[in-house]
Tab-separated table of C-alpha atoms in Angstrom:
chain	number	residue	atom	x	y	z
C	1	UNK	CA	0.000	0.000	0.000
C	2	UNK	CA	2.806	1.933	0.981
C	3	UNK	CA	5.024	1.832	-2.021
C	4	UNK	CA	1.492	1.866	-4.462
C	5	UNK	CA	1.569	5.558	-3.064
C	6	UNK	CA	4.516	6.473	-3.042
C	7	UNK	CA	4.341	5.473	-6.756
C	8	UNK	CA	1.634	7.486	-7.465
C	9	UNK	CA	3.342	10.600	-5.552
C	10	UNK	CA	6.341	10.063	-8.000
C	11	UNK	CA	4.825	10.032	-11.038
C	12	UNK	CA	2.692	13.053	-10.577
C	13	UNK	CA	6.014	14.722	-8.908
C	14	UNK	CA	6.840	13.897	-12.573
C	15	UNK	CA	4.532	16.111	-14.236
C	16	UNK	CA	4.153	18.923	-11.353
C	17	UNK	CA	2.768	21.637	-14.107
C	18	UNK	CA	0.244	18.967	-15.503
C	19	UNK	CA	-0.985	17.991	-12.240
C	20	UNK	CA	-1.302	22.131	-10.280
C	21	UNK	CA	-3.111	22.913	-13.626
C	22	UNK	CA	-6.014	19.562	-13.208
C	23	UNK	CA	-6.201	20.124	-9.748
C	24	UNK	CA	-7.064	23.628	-9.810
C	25	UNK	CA	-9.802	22.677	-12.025
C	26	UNK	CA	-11.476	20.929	-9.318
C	27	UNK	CA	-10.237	23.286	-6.631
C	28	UNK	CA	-11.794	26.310	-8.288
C	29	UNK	CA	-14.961	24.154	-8.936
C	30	UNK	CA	-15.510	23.382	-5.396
C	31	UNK	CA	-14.442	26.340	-3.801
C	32	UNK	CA	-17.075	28.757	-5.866
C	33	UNK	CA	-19.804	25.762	-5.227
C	34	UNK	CA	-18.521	26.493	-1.493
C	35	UNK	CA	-18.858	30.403	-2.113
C	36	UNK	CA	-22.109	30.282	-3.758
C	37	UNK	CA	-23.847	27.904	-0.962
C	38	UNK	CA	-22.875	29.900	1.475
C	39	UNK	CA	-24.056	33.416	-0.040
C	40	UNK	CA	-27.249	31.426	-0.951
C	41	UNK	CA	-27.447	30.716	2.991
C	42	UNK	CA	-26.944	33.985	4.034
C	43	UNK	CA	-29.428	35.894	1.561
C	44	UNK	CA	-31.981	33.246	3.269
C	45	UNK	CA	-30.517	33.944	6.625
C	46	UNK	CA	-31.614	37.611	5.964
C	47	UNK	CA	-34.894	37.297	4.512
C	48	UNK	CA	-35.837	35.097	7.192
C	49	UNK	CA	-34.679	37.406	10.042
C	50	UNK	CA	-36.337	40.036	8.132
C	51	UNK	CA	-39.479	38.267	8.371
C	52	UNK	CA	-39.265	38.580	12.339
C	53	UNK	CA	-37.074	35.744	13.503
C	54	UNK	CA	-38.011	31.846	13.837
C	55	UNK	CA	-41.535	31.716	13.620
C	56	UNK	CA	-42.844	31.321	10.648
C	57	UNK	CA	-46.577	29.786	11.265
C	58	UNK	CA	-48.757	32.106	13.038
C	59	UNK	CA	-52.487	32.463	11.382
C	60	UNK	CA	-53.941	35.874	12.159
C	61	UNK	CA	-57.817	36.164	12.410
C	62	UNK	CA	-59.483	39.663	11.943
C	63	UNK	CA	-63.188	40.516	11.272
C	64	UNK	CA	-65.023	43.242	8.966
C	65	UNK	CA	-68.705	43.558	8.147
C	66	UNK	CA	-70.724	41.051	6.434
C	67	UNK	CA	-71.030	41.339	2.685
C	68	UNK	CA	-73.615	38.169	2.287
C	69	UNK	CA	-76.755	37.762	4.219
C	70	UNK	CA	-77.131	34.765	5.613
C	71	UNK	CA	-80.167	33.258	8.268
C	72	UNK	CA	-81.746	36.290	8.426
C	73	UNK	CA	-78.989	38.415	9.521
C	74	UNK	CA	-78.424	41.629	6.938
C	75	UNK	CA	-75.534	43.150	5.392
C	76	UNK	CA	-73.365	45.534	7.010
C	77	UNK	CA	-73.240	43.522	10.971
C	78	UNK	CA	-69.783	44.168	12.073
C	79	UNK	CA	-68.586	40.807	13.336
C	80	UNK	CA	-67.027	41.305	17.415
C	81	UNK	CA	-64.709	38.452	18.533
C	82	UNK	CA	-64.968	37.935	22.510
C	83	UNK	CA	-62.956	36.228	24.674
C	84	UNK	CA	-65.792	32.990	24.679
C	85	UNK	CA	-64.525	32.683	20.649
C	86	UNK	CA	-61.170	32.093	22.157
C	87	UNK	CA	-62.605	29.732	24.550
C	88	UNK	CA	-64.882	27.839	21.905
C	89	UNK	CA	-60.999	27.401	19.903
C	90	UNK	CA	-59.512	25.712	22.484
C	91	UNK	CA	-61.958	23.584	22.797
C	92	UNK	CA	-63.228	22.363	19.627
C	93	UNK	CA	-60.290	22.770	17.780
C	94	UNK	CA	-57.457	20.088	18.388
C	95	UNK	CA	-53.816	20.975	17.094
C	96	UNK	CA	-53.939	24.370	18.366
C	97	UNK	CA	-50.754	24.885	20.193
C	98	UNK	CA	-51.134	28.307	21.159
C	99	UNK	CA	-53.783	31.053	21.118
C	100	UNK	CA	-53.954	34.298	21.748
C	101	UNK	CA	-56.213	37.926	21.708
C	102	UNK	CA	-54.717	41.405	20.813
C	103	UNK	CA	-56.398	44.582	21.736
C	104	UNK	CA	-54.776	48.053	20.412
C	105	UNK	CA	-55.589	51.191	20.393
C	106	UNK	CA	-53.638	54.092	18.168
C	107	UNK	CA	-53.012	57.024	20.123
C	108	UNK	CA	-52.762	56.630	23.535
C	109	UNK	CA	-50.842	59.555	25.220
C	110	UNK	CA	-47.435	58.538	26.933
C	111	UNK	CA	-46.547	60.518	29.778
C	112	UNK	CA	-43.245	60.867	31.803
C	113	UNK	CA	-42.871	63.959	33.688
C	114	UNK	CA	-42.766	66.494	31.436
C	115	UNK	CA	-41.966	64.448	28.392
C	116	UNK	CA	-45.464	62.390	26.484
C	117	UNK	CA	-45.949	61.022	22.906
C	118	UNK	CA	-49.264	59.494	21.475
C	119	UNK	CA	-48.288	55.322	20.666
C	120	UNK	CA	-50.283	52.343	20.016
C	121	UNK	CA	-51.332	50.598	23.108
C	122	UNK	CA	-51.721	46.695	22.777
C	123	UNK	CA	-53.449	44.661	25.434
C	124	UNK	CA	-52.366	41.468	25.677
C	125	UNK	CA	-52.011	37.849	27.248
C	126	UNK	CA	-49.366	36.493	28.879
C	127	UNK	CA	-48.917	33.877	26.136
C	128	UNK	CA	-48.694	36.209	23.552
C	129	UNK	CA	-45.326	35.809	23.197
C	130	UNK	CA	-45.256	32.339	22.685
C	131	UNK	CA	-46.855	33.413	19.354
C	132	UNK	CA	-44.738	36.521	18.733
C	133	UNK	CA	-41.523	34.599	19.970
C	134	UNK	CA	-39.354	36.212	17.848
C	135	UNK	CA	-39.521	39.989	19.886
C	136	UNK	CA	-36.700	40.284	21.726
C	137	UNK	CA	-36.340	41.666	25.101
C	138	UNK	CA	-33.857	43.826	25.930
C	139	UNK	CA	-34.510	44.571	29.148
C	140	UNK	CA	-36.600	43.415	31.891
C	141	UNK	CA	-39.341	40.638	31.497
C	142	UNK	CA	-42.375	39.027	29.579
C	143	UNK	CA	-45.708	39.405	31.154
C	144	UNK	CA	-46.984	36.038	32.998
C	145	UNK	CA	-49.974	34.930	34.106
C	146	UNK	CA	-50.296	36.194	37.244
C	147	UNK	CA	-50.058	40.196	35.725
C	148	UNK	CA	-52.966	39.025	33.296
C	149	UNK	CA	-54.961	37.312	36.613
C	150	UNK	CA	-54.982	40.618	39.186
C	151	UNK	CA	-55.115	42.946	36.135
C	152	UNK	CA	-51.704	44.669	37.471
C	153	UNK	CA	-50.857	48.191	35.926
C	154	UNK	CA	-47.525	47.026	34.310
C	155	UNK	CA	-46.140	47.894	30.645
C	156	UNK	CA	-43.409	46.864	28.079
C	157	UNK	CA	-42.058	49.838	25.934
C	158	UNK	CA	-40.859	49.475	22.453
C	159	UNK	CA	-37.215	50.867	22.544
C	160	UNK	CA	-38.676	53.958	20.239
C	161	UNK	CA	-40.710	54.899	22.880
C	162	UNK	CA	-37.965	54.431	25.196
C	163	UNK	CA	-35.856	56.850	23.348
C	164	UNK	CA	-38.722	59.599	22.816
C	165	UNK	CA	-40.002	59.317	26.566
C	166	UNK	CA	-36.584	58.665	28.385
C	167	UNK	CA	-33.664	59.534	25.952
C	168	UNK	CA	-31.058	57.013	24.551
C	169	UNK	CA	-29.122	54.834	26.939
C	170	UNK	CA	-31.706	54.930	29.353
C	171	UNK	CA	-33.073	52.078	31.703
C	172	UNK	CA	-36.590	52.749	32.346
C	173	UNK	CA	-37.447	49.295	34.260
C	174	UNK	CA	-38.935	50.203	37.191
C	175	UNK	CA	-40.201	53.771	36.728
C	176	UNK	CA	-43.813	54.912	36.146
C	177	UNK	CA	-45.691	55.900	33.494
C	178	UNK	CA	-48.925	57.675	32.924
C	179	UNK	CA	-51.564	55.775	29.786
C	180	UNK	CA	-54.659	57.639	29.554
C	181	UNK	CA	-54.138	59.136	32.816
C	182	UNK	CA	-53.389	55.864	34.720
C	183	UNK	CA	-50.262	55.726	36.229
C	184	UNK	CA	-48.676	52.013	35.297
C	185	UNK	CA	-44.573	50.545	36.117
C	186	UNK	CA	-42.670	50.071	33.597
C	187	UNK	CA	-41.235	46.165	34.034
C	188	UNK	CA	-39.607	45.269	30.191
C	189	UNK	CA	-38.393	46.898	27.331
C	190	UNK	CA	-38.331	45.497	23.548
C	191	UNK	CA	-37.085	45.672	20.228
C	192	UNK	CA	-38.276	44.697	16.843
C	193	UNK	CA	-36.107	42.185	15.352
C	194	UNK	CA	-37.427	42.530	11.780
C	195	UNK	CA	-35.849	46.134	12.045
C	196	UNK	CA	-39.399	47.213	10.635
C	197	UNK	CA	-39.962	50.101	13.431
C	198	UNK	CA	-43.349	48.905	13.913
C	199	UNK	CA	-43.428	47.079	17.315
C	200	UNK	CA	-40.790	48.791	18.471
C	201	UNK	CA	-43.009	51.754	18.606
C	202	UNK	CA	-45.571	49.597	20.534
C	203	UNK	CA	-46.842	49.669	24.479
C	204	UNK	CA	-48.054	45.711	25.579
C	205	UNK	CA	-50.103	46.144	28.552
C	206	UNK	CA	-52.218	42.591	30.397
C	207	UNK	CA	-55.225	42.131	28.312
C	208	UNK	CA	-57.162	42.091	31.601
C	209	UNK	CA	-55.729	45.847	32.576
C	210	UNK	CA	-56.556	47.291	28.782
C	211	UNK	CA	-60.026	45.720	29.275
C	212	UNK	CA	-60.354	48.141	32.136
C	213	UNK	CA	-58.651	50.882	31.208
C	214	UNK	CA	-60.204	51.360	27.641
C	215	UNK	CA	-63.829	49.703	28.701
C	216	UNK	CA	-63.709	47.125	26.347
C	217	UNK	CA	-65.326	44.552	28.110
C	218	UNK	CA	-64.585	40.855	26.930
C	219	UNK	CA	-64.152	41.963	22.963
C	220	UNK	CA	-61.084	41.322	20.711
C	221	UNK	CA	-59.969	42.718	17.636
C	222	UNK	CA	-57.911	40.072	16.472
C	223	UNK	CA	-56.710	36.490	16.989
C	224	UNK	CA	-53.247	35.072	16.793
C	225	UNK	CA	-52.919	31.258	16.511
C	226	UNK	CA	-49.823	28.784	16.090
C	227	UNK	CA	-50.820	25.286	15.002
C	228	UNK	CA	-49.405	22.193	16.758
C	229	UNK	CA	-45.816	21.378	15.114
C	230	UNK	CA	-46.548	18.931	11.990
C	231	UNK	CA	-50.246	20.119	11.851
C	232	UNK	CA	-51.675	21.326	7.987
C	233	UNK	CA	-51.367	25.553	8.969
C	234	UNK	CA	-53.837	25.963	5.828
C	235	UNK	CA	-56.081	23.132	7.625
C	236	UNK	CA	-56.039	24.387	10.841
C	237	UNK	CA	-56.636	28.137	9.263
C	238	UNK	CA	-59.873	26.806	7.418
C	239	UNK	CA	-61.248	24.939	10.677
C	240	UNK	CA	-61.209	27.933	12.454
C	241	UNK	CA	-62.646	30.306	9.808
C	242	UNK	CA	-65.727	27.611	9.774
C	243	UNK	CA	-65.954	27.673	13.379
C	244	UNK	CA	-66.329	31.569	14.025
C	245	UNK	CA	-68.777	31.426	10.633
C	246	UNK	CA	-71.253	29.246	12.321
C	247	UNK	CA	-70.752	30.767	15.822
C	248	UNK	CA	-71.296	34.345	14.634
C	249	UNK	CA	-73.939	33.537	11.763
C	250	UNK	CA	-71.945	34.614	8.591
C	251	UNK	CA	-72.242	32.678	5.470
C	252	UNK	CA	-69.603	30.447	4.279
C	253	UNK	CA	-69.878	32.736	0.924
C	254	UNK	CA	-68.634	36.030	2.888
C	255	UNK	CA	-64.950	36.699	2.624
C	256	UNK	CA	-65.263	40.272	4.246
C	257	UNK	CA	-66.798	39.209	7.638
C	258	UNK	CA	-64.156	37.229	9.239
C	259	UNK	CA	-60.757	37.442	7.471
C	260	UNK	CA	-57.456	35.588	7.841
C	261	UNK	CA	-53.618	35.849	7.065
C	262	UNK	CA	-51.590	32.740	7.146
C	263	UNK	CA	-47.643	32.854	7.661
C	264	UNK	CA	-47.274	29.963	6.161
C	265	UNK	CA	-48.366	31.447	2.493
C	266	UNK	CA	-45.028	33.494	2.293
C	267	UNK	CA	-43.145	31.454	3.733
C	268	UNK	CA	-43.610	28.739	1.322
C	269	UNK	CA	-43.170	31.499	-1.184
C	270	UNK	CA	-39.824	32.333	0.367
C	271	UNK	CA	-38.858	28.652	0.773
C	272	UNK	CA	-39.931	27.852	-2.661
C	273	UNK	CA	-37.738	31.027	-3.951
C	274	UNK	CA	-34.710	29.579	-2.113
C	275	UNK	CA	-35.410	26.056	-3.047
C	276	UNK	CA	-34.869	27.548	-7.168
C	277	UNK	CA	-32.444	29.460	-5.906
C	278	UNK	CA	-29.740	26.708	-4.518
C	279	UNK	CA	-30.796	24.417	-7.289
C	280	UNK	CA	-29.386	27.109	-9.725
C	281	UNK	CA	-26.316	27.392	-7.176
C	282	UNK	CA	-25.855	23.395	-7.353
C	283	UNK	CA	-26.275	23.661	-11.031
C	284	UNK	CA	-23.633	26.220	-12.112
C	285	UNK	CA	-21.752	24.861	-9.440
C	286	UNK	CA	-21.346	21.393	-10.728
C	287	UNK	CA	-21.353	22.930	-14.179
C	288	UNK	CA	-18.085	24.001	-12.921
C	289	UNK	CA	-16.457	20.874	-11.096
C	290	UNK	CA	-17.725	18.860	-14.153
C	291	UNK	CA	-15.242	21.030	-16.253
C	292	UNK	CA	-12.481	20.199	-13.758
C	293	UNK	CA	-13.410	16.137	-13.572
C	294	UNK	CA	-13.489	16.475	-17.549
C	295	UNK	CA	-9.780	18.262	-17.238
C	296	UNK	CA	-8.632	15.132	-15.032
C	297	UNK	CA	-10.183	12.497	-17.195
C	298	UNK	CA	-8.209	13.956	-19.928
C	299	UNK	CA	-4.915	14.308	-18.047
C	300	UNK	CA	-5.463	10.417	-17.271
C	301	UNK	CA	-6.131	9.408	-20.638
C	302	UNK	CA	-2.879	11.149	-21.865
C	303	UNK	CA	-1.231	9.720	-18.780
C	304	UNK	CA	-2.175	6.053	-19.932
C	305	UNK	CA	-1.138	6.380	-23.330
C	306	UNK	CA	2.476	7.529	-21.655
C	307	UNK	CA	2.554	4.914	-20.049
C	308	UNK	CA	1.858	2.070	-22.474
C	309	UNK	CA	4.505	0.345	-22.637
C	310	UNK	CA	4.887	0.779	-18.431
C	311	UNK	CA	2.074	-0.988	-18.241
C	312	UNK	CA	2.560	-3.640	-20.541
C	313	UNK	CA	5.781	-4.744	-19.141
C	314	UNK	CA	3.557	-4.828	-15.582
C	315	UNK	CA	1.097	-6.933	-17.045
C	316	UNK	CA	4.372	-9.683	-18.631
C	317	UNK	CA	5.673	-9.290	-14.890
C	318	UNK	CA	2.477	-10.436	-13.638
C	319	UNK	CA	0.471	-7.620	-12.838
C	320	UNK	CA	-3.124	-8.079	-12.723
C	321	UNK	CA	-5.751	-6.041	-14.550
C	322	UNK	CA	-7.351	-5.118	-11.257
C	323	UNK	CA	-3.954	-4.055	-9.591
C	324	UNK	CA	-3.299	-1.263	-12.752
C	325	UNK	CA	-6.902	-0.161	-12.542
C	326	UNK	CA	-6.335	0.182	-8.667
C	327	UNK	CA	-3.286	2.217	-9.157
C	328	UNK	CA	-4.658	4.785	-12.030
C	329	UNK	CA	-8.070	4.976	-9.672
C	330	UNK	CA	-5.848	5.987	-6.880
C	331	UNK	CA	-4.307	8.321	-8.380
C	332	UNK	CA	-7.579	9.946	-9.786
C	333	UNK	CA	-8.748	9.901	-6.771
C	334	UNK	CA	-5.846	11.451	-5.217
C	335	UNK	CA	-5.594	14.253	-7.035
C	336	UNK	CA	-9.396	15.058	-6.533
C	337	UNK	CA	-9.565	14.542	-3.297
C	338	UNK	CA	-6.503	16.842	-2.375
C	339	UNK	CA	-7.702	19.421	-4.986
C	340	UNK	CA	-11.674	19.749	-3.414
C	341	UNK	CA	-10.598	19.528	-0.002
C	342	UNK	CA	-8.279	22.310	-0.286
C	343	UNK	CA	-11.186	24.204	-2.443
C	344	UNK	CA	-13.631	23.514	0.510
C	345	UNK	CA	-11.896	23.931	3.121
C	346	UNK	CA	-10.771	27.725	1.654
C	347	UNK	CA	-14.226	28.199	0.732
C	348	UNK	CA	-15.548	27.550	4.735
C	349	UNK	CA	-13.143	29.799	5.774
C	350	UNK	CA	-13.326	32.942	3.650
C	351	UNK	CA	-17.046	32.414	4.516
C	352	UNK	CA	-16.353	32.573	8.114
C	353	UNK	CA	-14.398	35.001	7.458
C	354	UNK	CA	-16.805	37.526	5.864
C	355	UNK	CA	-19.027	36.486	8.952
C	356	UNK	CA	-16.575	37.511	11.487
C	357	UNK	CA	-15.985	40.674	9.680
C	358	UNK	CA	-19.694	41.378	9.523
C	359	UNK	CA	-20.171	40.841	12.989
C	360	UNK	CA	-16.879	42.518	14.354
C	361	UNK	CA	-17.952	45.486	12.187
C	362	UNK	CA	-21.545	45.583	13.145
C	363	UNK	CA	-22.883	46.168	10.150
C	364	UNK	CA	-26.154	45.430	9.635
C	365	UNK	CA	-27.182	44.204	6.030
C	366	UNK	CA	-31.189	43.683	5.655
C	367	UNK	CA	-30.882	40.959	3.061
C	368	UNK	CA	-27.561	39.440	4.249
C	369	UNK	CA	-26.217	37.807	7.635
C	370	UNK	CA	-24.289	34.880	9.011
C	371	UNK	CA	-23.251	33.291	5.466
C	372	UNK	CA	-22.279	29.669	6.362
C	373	UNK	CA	-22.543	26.300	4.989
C	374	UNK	CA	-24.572	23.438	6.434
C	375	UNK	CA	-22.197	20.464	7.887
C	376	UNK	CA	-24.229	17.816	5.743
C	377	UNK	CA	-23.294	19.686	2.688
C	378	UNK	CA	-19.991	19.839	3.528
C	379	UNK	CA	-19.882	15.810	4.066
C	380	UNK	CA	-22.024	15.302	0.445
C	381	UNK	CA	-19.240	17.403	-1.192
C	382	UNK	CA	-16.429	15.501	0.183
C	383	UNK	CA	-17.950	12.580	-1.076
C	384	UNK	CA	-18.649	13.806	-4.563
C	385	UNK	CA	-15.258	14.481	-4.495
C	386	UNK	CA	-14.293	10.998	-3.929
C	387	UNK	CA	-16.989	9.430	-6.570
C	388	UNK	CA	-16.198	11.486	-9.262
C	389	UNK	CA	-13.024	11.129	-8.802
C	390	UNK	CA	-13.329	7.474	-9.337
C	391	UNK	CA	-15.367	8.256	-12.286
C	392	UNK	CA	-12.915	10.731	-13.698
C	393	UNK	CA	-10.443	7.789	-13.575
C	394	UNK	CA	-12.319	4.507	-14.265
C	395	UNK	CA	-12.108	5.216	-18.276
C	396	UNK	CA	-8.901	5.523	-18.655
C	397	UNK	CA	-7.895	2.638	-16.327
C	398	UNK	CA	-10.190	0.183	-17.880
C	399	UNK	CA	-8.528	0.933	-21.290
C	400	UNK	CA	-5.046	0.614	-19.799
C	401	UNK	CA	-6.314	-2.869	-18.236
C	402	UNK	CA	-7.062	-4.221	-21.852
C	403	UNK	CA	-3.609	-3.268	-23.134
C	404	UNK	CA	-2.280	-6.632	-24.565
C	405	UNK	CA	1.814	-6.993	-23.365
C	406	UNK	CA	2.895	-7.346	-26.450
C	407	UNK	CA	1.260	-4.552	-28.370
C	408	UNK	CA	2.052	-2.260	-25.443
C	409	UNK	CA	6.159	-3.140	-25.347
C	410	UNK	CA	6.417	-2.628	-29.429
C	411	UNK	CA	4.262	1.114	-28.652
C	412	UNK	CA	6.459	4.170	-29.385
């Protein structure tokens, strides 16, 4: 084993130039395959993050007025959702992992001693957040259940209204606030990690409190659901649209009185999108390894016809057919292997690279973060290497296994 390698070592020390130039074929090949997987993964990375972080199957339920009459009911009712329709949900509706109300209200006044601004005011429950998992806290904490249970006067501020009510650099956990007029303790603060602005510039008060505060009773303006991991979102989204229909007397015809938006729509768009995306990526990318495996089946095929008459004095000294295709294989595959690992391994690293420099730098790019390459892709490349470098080999050994001894001693 030992000297069949240090055979093959020789006789590509032989040709040096001929070898560099077939192995940079393959080494440029997988290192922009490398590149372009990795950009791919970031660009998704982005759009992803810009989408508001992990979750990506929360159904949204809003109502209008009915458009189609329907038992007797006219057109024009405004449909109310209540607390009970949250309730009848839970329920009657299995594979329902999480559901919860939102109450807002657009111009609240925001007052810190002298300082106030007019936000939107969101009353919510203390699971909301198990929907909305993505907002991140910055400081402080989450409501829990027992703020929604004694209606406590608490709030979360957005870090915009941080900034306009307190100033930058501030840490307002723990001071008071006025909302309407009612005086309420500030316990968390937020960002919006889709960079959007828009709950950022948001107040989340107990559902229980705004109830109170704004006299709105038991009613909801709009529902926020997460289906049961492995549940049909679209499935789920239809049972529940049938559900409020029949509890609230709208036809099955009216597609103005209860209303929904799925997450799962665009994000099959976006998945779909990236899906085309790295199959274009694979494509050019083994466009371009093919050229380099072409390059080394080439280089082999001259190599065999060199060594003709090599290999015919082998074969008179005994040499089988499967020992000569062995030794041209392993070369093939030597000089692959080598070439792509090098190309990978270059390619991981001026990815990580860019990554660390993004981060160190703290820029921010919408569409862009955290390039990187997945570990399983990685492993499939490195054995690519290794098949078609078998491949790019098994030609021109199987030809130099039929050379006849005697033809291949009288060969120039």
């Amino acid at each position: 084993m030992l000297d069949g390698l240090q055979e093959i070592l020789f006789t590509l020390r032989q040709n040096k130039l001929r070898t560099l130039l077939t192995a940079f074929g393959v080494f440029w090949g997988i290192f922009m395959l490398i590149l372009m997987l990795g950009a791919g993964k970031g660009m998704q990375n982005g759009v992803y993050d810009g989408f508001g972080g992990e979750v990506m199957d929360f159904i949204i339920i809003f109502t209008g007025t009915t458009s189609v009459a329907h038992n007797g009911m006219g057109l024009g009712r405004y449909i109310q959702l209540t607390n009970e329709d949250i309730q009848a949900i839970k329920q009657k509706i299995p594979n329902v992992r999480f559901i919860s109300g939102e109450n807002q209200t657009g111009g609240a006044t925001i007052t810190y001693e002298k300082k106030l601004g007019n936000f939107a005011v969101v009353g919510i429950p203390d699971d909301y957040f198990k929907i909305k998992a993505s907002i991140p806290f910055n400081l402080g904490r989450k409501l829990n259940p027992f703020d929604q249970q004694e209606n406590r006067k608490i709030c979360e501020l957005g870090t915009a209204v941080v900034e306009k009510i307190f100033g930058k650099d501030v840490n307002p956990v723990g001071k008071e606030v006025r909302i309407n007029g009612v005086v309420m303790t500030i316990v968390g603060v937020f960002h919006d990690k889709g960079n959007r602005g828009r709950d950022s510039e948001r107040v989340y008060i107990p559902e229980t409190t705004y109830q109170k505060i704004f006299g709105n009773g038991n009613k909801v303006q709009t529902l926020w659901l997460r289906p049961v991991e492995g549940t049909d979102g679209f499935e789920l989204e239809k049972k529940v649209i049938d559900l409020l229909q029949r509890k609230h007397t709208v036809s099955p015809e009216d597609k103005r009185a209860i209303r929904s938006f799925n997450m799962a729509e665009p994000a099959k768009m976006v998945n779909g999108l990236f899906m085309g995306i790295n199959f274009i990526i694979w494509f050019v990318g083994m466009g371009t390894l093919a050229a380099g495996i072409v390059g080394i089946s080439n280089i082999m095929i001259i190599t065999v016809k060199e060594r003709t008459r090599e290999i015919g004095i082998r074969k008179a000294l005994g040499a089988t057919p499967r020992s000569i295709v062995g030794t041209l294989l392993m070369e093939s595959i030597l000089v692959t292997s080598i070439a792509g690992y090098a190309g990978m391994v270059l390619g991981v690293g001026l990815l990580e690279l860019v990554a660390f420099g993004l981060r160190k730098s703290g820029a921010k790019l919408d569409f862009f973060q955290n390039p990187e390459v997945d570990f399983q892709v990685a492993i499939t490349a490195i054995i690519l290497l290794v098949v078609v470098g078998a491949l790019a080999g098994l030609v021109p050994a199987l030809k130099a296994a039929r050379i006849m001894p005697i033809e291949a001693m009288r060969a120039d």
